[in-house]
Coordinates of C-alpha atoms and ligand atoms in Angstrom, one line a residue:
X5 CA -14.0 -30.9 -6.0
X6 CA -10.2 -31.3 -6.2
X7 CA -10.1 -29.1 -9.4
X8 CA -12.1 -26.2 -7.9
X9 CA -9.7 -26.4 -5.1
X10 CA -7.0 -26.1 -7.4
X11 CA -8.2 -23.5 -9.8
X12 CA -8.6 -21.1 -7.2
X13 CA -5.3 -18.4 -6.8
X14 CA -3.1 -19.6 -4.4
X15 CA -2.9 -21.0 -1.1
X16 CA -1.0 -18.6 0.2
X17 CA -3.1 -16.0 -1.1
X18 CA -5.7 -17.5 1.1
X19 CA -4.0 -18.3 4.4
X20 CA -3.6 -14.4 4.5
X21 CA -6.9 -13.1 3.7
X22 CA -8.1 -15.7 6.0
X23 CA -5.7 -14.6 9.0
X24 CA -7.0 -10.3 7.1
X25 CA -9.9 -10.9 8.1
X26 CA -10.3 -13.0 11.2
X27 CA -13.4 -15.1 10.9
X28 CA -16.7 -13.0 11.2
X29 CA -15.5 -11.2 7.8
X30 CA -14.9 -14.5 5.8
X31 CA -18.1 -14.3 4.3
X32 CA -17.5 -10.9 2.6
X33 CA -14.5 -11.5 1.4
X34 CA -15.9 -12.6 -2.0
X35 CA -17.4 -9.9 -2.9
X36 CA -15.3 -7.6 -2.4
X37 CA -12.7 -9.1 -4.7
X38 CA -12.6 -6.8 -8.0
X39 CA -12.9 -7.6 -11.1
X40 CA -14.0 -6.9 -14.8
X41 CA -13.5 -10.0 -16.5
X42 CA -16.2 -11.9 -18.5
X43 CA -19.0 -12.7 -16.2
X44 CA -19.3 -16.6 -16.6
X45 CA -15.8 -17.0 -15.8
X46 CA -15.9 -15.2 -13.0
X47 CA -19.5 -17.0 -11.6
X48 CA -17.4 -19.9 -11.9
X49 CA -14.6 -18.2 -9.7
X50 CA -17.0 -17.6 -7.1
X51 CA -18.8 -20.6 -7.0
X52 CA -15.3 -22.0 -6.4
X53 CA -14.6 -19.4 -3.9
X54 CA -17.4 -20.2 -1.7
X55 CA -16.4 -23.6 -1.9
X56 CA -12.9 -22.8 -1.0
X57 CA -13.6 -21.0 1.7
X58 CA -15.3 -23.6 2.8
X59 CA -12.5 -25.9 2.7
X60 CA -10.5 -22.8 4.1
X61 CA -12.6 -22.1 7.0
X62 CA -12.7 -25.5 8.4
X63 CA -9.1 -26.4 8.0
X64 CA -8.1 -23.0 9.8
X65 CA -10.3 -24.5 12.6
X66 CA -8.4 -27.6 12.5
X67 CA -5.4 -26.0 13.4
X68 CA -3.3 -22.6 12.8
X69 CA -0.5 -24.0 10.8
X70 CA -0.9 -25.0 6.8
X71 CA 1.6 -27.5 6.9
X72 CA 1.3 -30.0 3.9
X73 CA 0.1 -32.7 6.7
X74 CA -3.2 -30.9 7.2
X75 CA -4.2 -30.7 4.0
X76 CA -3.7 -34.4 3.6
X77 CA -5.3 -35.3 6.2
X78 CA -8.7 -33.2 4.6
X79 CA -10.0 -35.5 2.7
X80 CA -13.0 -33.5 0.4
X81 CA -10.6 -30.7 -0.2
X82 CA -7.1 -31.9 -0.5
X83 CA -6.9 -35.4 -1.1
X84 CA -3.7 -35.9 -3.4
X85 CA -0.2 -35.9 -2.1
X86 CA 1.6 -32.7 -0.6
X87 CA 3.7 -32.8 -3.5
X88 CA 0.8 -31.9 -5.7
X89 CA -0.1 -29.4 -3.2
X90 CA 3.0 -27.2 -3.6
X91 CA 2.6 -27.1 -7.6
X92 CA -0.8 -25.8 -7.1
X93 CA 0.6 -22.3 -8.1
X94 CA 1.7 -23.6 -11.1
X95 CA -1.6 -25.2 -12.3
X96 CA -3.7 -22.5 -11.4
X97 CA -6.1 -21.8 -13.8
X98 CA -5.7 -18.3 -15.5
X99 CA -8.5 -15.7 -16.5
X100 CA -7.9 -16.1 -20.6
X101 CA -5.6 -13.6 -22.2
X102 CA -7.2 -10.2 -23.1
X103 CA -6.5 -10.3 -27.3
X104 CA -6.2 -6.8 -28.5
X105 CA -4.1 -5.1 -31.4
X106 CA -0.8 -3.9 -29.7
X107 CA -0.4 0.1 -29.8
X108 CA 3.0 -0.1 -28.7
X109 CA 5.6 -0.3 -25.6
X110 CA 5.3 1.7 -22.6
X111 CA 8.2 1.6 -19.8
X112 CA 8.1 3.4 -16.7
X113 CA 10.3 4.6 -14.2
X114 CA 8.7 4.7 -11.1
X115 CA 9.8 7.8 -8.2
X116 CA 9.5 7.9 -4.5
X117 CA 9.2 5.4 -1.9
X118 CA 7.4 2.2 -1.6
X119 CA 3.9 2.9 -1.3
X120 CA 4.3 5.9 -3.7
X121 CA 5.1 3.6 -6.4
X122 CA 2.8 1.0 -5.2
X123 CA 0.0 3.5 -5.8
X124 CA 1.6 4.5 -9.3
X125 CA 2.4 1.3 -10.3
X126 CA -1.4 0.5 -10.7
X127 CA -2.1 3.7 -12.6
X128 CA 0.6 2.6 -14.9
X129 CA -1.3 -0.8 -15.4
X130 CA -4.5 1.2 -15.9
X131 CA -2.8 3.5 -18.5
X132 CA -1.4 0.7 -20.0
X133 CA -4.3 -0.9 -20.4
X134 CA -7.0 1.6 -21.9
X135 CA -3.9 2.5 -24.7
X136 CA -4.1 -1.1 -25.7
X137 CA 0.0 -1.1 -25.5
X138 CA 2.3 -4.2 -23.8
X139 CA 3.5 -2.5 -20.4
X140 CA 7.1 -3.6 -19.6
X141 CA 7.5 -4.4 -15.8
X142 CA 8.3 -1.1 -13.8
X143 CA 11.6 0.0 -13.2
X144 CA 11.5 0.7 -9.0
X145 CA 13.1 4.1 -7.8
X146 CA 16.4 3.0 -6.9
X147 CA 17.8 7.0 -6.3
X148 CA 15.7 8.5 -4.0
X149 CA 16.3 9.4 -0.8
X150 CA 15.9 5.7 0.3
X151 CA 18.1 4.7 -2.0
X152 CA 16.8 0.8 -2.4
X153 CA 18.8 -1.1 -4.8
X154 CA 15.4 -3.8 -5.1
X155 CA 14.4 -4.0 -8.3
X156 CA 10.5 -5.1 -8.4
X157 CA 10.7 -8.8 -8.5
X158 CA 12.7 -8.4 -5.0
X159 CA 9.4 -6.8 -3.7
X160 CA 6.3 -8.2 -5.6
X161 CA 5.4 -11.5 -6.9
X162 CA 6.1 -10.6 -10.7
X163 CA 4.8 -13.2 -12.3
X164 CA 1.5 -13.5 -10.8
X165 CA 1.5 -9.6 -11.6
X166 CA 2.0 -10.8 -15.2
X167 CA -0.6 -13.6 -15.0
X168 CA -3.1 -12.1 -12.8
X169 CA -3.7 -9.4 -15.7
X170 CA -3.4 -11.2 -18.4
X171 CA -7.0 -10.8 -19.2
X172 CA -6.5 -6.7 -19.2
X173 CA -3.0 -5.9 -20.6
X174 CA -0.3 -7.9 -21.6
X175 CA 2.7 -7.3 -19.5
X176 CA 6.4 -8.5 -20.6
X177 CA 9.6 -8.3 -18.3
X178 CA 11.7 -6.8 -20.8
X179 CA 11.1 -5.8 -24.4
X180 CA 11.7 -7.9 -27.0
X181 CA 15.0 -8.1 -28.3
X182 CA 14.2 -6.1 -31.7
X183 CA 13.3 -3.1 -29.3
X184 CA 15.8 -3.7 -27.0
X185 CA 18.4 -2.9 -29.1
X186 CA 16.1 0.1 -30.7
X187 CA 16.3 1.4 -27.1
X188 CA 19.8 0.8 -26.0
X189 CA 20.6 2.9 -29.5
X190 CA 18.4 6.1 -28.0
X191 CA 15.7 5.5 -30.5
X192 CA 12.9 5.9 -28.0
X193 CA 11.4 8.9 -26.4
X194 CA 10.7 9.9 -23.0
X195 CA 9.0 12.1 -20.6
X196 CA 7.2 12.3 -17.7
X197 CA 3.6 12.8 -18.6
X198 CA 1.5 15.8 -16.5
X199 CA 0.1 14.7 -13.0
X200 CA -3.4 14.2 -12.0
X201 CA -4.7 13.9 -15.9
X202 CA -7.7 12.3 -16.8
X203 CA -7.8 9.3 -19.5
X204 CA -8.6 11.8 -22.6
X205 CA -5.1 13.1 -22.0
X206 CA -3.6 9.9 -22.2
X207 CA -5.5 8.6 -25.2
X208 CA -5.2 12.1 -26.9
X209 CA -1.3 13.2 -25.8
X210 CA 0.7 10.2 -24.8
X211 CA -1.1 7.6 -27.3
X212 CA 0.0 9.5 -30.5
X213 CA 3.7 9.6 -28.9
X214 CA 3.3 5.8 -28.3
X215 CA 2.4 5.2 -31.8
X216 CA 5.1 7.6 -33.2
X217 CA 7.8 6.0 -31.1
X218 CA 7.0 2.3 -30.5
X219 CA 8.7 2.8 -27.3
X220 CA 7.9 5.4 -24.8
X221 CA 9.3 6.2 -21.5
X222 CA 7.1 7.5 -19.0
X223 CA 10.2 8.7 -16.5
X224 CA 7.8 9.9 -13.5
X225 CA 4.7 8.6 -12.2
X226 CA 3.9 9.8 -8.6
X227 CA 0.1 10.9 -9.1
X228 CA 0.1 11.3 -12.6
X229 CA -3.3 9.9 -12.8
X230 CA -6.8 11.9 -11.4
X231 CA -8.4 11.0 -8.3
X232 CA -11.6 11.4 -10.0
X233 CA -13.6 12.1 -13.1
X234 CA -12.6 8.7 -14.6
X235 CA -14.8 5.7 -15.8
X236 CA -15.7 3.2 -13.1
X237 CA -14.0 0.5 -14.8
X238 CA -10.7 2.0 -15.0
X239 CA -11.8 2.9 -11.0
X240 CA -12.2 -0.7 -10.2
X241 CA -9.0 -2.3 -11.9
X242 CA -6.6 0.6 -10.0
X243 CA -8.2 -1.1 -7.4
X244 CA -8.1 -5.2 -8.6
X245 CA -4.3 -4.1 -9.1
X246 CA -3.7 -2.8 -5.8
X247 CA -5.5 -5.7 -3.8
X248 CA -4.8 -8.6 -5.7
X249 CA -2.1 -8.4 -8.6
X250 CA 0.5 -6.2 -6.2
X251 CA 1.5 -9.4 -3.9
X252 CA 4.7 -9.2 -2.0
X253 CA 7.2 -11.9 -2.8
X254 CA 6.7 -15.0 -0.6
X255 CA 9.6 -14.0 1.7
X256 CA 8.1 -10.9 2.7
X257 CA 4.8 -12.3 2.9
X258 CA 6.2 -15.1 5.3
X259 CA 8.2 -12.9 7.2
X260 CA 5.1 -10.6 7.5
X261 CA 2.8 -13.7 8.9
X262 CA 5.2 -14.5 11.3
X263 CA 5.5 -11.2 12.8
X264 CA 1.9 -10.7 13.4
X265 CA 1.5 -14.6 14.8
X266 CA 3.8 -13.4 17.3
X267 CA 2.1 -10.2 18.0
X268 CA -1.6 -12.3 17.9
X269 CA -0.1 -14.7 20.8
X270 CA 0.0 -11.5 23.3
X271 CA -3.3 -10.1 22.2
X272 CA -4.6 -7.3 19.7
X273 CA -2.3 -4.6 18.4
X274 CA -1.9 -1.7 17.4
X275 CA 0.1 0.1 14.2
X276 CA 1.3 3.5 15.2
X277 CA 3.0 5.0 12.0
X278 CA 5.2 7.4 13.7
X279 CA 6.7 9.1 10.6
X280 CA 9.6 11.0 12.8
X281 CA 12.4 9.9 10.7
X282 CA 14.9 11.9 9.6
X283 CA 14.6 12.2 6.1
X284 CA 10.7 13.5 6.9
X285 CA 12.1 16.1 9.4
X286 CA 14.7 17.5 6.9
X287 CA 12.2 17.7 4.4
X288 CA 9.6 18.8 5.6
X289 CA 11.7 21.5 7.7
X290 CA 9.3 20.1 10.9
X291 CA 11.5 20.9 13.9
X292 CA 9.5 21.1 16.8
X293 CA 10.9 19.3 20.2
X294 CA 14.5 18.9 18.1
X295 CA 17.4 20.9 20.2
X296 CA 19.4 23.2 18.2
X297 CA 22.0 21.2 16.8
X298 CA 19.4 18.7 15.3
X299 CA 17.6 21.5 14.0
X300 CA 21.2 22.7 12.0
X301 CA 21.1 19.0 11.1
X302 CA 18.1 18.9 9.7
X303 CA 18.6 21.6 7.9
X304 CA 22.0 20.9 6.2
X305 CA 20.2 18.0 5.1
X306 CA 17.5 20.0 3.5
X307 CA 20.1 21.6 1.3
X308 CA 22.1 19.0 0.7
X309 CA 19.5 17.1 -1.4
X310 CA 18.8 19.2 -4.7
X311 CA 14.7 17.9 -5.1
X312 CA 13.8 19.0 -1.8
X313 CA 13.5 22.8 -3.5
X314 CA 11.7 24.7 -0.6
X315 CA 14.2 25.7 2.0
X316 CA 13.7 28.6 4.1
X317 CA 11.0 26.8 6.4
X318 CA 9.3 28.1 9.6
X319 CA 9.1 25.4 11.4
X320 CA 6.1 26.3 14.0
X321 CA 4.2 28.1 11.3
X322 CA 4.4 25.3 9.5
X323 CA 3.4 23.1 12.5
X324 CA 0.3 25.1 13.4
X325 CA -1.2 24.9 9.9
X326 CA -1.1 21.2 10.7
X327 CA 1.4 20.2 8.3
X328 CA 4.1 18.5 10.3
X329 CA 4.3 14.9 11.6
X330 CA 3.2 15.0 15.0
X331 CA 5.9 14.3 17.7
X332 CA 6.4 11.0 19.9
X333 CA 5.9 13.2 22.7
X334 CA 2.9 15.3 20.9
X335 CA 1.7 11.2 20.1
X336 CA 1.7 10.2 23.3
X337 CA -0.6 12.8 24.5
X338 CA -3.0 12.2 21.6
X339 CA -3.1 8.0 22.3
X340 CA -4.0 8.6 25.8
X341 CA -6.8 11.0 24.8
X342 CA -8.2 8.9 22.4
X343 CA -8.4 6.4 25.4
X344 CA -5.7 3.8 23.9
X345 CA -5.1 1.0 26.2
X346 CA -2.0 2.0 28.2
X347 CA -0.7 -2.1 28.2
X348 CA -2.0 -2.7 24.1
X349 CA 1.0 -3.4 22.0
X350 CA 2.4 -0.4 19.9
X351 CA 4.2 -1.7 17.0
X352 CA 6.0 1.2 15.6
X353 CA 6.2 1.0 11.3
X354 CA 9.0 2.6 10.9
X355 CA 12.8 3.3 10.7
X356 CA 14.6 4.5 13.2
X357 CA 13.1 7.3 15.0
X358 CA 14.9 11.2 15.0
X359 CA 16.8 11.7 18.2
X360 CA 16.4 8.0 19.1
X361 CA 15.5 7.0 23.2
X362 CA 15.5 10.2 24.3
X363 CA 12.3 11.4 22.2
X364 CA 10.8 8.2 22.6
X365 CA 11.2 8.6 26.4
X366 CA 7.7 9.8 27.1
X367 CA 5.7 7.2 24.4
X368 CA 7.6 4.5 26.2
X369 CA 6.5 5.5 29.9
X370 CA 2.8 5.9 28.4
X371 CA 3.1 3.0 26.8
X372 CA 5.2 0.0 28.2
X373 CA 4.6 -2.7 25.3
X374 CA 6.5 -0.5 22.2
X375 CA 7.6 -3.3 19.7
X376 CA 9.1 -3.1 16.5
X377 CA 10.1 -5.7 13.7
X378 CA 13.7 -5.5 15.0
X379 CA 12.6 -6.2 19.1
X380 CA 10.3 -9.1 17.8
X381 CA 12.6 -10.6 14.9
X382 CA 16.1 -12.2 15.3
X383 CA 18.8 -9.7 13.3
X384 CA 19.6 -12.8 11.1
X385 CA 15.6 -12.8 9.9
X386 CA 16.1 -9.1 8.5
X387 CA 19.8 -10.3 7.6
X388 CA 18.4 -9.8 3.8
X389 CA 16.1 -6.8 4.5
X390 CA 19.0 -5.0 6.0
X391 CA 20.0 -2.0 3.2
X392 CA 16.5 -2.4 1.5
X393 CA 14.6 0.0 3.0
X394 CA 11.5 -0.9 0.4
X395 CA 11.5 -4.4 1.8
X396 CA 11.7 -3.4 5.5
X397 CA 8.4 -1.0 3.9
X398 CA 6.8 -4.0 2.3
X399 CA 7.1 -5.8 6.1
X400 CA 5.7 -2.7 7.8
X401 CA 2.9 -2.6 5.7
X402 CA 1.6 -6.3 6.1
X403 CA 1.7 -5.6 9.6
X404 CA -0.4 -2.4 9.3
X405 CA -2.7 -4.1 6.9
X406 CA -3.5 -6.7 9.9
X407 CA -3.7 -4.6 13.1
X408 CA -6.7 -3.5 15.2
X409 CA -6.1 -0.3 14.8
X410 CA -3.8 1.6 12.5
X411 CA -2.8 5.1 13.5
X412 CA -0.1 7.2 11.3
X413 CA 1.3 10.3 13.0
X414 CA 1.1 12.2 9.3
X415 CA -0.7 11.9 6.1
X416 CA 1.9 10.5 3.5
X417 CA 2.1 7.7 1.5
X418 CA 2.4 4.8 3.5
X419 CA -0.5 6.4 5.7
X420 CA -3.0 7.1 2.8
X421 CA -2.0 3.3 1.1
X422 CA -2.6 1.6 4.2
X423 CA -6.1 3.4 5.1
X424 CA -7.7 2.5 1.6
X425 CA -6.3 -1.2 1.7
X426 CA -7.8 -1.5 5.4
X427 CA -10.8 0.1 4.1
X428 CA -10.8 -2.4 1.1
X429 CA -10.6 -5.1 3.9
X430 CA -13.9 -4.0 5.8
X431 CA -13.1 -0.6 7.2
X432 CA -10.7 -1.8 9.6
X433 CA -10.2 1.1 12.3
X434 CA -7.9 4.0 11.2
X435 CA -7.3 6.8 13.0
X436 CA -6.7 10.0 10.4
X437 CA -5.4 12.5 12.9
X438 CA -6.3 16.0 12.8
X439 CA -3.0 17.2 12.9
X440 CA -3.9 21.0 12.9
X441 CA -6.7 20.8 15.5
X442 CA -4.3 18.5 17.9
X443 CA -0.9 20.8 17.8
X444 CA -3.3 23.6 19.4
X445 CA -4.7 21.7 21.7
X446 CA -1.8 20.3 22.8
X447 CA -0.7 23.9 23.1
X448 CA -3.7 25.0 25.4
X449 CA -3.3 21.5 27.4
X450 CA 0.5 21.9 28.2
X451 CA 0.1 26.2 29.0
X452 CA -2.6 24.8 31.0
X453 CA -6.0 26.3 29.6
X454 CA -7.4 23.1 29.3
X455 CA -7.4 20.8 32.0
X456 CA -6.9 16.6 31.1
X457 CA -10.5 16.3 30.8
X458 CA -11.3 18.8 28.2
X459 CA -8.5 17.7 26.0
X460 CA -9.5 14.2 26.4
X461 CA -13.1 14.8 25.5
X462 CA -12.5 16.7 22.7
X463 CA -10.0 15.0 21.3
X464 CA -12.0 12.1 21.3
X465 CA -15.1 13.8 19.8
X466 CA -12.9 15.6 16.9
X467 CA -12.2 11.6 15.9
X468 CA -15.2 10.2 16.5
X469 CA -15.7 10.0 12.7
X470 CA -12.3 9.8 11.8
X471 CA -11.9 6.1 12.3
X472 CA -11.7 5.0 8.3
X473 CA -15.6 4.1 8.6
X474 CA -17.0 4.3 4.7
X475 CA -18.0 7.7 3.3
X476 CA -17.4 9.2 -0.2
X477 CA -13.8 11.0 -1.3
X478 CA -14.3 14.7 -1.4
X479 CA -14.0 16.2 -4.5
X480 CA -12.2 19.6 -5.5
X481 CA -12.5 20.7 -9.0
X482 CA -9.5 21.7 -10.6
X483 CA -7.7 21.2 -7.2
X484 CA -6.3 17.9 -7.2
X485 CA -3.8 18.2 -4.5
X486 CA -7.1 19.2 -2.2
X487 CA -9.0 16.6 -2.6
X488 CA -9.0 13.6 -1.1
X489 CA -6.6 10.6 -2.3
X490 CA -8.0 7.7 -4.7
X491 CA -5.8 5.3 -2.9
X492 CA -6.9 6.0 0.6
X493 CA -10.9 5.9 -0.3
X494 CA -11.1 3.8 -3.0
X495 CA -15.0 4.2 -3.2
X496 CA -15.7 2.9 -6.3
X497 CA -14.2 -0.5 -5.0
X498 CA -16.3 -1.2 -1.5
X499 CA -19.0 -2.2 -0.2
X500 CA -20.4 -1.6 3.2
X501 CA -20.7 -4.2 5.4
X502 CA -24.4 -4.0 6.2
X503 CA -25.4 -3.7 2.9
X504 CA -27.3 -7.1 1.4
X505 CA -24.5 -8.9 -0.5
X506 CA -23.8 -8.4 -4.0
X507 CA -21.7 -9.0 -6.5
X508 CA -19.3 -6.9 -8.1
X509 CA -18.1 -8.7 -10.5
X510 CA -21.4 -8.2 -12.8
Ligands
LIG942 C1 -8.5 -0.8 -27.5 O1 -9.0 -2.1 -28.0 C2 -10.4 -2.1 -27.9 C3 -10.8 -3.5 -28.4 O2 -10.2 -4.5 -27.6 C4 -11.0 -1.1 -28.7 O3 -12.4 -1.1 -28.6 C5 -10.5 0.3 -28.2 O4 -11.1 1.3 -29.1 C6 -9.0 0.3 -28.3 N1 -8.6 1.6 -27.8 C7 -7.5 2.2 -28.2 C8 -7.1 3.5 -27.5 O5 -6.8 1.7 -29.1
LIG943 C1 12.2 12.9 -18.2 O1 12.4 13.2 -19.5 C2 12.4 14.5 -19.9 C3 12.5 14.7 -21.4 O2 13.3 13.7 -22.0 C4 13.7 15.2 -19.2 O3 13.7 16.5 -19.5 C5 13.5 15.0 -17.7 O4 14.7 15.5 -17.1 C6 13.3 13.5 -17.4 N1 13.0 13.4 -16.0 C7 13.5 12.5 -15.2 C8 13.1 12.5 -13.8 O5 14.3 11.7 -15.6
LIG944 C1 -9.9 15.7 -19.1 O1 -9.0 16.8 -18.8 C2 -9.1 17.9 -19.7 C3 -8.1 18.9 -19.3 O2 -6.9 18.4 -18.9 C4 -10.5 18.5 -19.7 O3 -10.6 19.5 -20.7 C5 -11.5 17.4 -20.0 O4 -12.8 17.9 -19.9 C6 -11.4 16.2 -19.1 N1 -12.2 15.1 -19.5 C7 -13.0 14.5 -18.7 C8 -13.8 13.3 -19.3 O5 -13.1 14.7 -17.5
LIG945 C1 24.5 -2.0 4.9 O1 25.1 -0.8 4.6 C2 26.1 -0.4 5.5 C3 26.6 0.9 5.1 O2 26.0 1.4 4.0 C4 27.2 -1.5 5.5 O3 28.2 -1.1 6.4 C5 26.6 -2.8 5.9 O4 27.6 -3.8 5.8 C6 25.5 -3.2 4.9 N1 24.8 -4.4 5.4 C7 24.5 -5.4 4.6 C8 23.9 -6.6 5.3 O5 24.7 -5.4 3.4

């Protein structure tokens, strides 16, 4: 009993799917964990699971807090001394390496933000691991317009990224040294291989370059791998990377639970992504409610920055196709359609907000209990966060995994991430806006051809299926950008709850 309790992941790992999920879920939890690995090994894993929940289940009722003296004082579970308890990580028993002939070296770069490379980082794995080549850990964006310094041990758990794949790919923190110096003489080649390709590409185009080189360089890798038209199992380990080898480091992960205990002891919550940052705004060329210096800001930004290429924008053409991020004021409107609980807490994921108070004047009278990490945290528990925008990210994104209802003001990375991970976790409620229909209505309710009622009702009936409940991704031949995102709908990867259990790992 002591050794199943012990081979399973990690406690940690456990404390947090059981505070995910809350307790009806528990029971689906174990099958919808992902994996490809050799079927007795993994019967064995979930015998073990089902006993570890067990364990799990009843010690959560015990008490909220895992201290070592709880699991002492369970006796069929944890009998030995804490001290054994916090080498459990270390004695954890690991799916058996994968043994294949090595093709060669890939290193990547990664580009964007946080859940960007999140997203990419588990194509890369998937790549990696259908070339039959030894993947380097990823090198994290550290120029973009966030400009993070983390590299990605400061943001993920590396080694139990290592270890938790080691039955797929072989993953090394740096080449060897015989490369290594290969490398630091030039002798390598790099490129940035074409976005949204399909397998056969990587096997037929990058693979030769592999084997010619030793060591390639893929130096961008935002979306370089299709939504569709690959084989399921390459489906299902974008998806075991994503939900189980992609852990935050145990600071963030702390930080994380202790944000949302706090937000629990008030009641349920409620994530709004309100992406009206700055950077968005100047980017996108999205000006609507800004005054006219901001507007001159925003734009001086745009052309400050080289990458952001497109810069004559109309800003309220560009706003009526649907393709800005809607406003605070333009989001306080659409909450109180949708019937949001004027007292429910609003934690806002996100950095600081584009013209401050003054635009959050209206959310705040709509909505009295607006939180964020820095009104619930003491500055000195973001002391190390501060400047590292990607950690501050990684925080956000806990939070959104675990509220009631997760709402994002505009479809970007973060958003899209989020939805399939909450999906991933039983459909938790997402609200995808539809940014296009809501600017005009918003329109006809403020000129007043619509009275509160109308825009209410159909507001509320244009998101009546728009609440991250399971359906299929839509597919657009040849049009990539059109169809709908891998990450958010990871199909392949779920099961719906009212289905008769079974289990994917067979
Ligand atoms: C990778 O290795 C497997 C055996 O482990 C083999 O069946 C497969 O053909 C190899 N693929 C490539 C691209 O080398
Ligand atoms: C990637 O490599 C190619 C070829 O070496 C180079 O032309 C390109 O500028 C590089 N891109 C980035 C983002 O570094
Ligand atoms: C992969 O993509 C290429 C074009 O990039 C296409 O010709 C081929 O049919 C695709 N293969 C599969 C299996 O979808
Ligand atoms: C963060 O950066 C700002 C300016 O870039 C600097 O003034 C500040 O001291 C930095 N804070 C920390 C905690 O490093």
């Amino acid at each position: 009993m002591l050794k199943m309790c012990k081979s399973e992941d990690s406690v940690e790992e456990w404390e947090m799917k059981v505070k995910l999920l809350g307790n009806g879920k528990v029971e689906k939890l174990k099958n919808s964990m992902v994996s490809r690995s050799p079927m007795k090994l993994w019967m064995i894993r979930a015998i073990t699971t089902v006993l570890l929940w067990t364990c799990v289940v009843q010690l959560m009722a015990l008490g909220e807090l895992w201290g070592p003296r709880l699991l002492k004082g369970w006796p069929s579970c944890f009998s030995h001394p804490p001290v054994e308890l916090t080498s459990i990580p270390a004695k954890v028993i690991l799916p058996p390496k994968r043994i294949y002939k090595n093709n060669g070296y890939l290193m990547v770069s990664c580009n964007g933000g946080l859940n960007q490379m999140r997203a990419a980082i588990c194509d890369m794995v998937a790549i990696a691991r259908y070339l039959n080549v030894t993947l380097i850990v990823p090198e994290l964006d550290k120029t973009s317009f966030w400009n993070d310094p983390s590299e990605f041990q400061d943001i993920f758990d590396v080694d139990h990224f290592i270890t938790s794949l080691r039955d797929e790919v072989r993953i090394l923190k740096e080449l060897p040294p015989r490369l290594k110096t290969r490398v630091e003489m030039g002798m390598f080649y790099s490129l940035p291989p074409v976005s949204w390709s399909n397998i056969s590409y990587y096997v037929h185009q990058i693979l030769p370059l592999v084997q010619k080189y030793k060591v390639l360089h893929l130096n961008k890798t935002d979306a370089r791998l299709a939504n569709n038209g690959l084989p399921v199992e390459i489906q299902k380990l974008r998806c075991r990377i994503n939900f189980n080898a992609l852990k935050f480091t145990s600071q963030i992960e702390e930080l994380g639970r202790r944000v949302v205990r706090i937000l629990r002891e008030k009641g349920p919550f409620l994530v709004l992504h309100l992406r009206y940052e700055m950077d968005m705004l100047a980017f996108s060329g999205c000006a609507h409610g800004c005054n006219s210096d901001e507007e001159q800001e925003l734009t001086r930004m745009r052309y400050a920055y080289p990458w952001w290429k497109e810069k004559v924008i109309n800003s309220e053409m560009k706003r009526k196709e649907g393709l800005c991020p809607l406003t605070p004021e333009e989001t306080a409107l659409v909450l109180k359609a949708l019937g949001i609980d004027r007292y429910v807490q609003i934690y806002i994921a996100a950095g600081e907000i584009y013209g401050g108070e003054r635009r959050m004047k209206s959310l705040a009278a709509a909505f009295p209990n607006l939180v964020r990490k820095e009104t619930l945290l003491e500055p000195s528990d973001l002391k190390f966060f501060q400047n590292h925008s990607s950690q501050m990210a990684a925080l956000d994104y806990l939070v959104s995994l675990e509220s009631d209802i997760f709402v994002p003001t505009y479809d970007g990375n973060m958003a899209k991430v989020v939805e399939g991970h909450r999906r991933f976790l039983g459909f938790k409620k997402t609200i995808s806006l539809d940014r296009k229909l809501l600017v005009n209505l918003i329109d006809q309710y403020n000129d007043g051809s619509l009275t509160w009622d109308e825009f209410s009702s159909t507001v509320k009936e244009a998101h009546a299926d728009r609440m991250g409940s399971p359906r299929t991704r839509v597919i657009v031949p040849d049009k990539p950008k059109e169809e709908d995102y891998f990450y958010a709908n990871p199909h392949e990867c779920l099961q719906l709850l009212d289905e008769p259990l079974r289990s994917t790992w067979t």
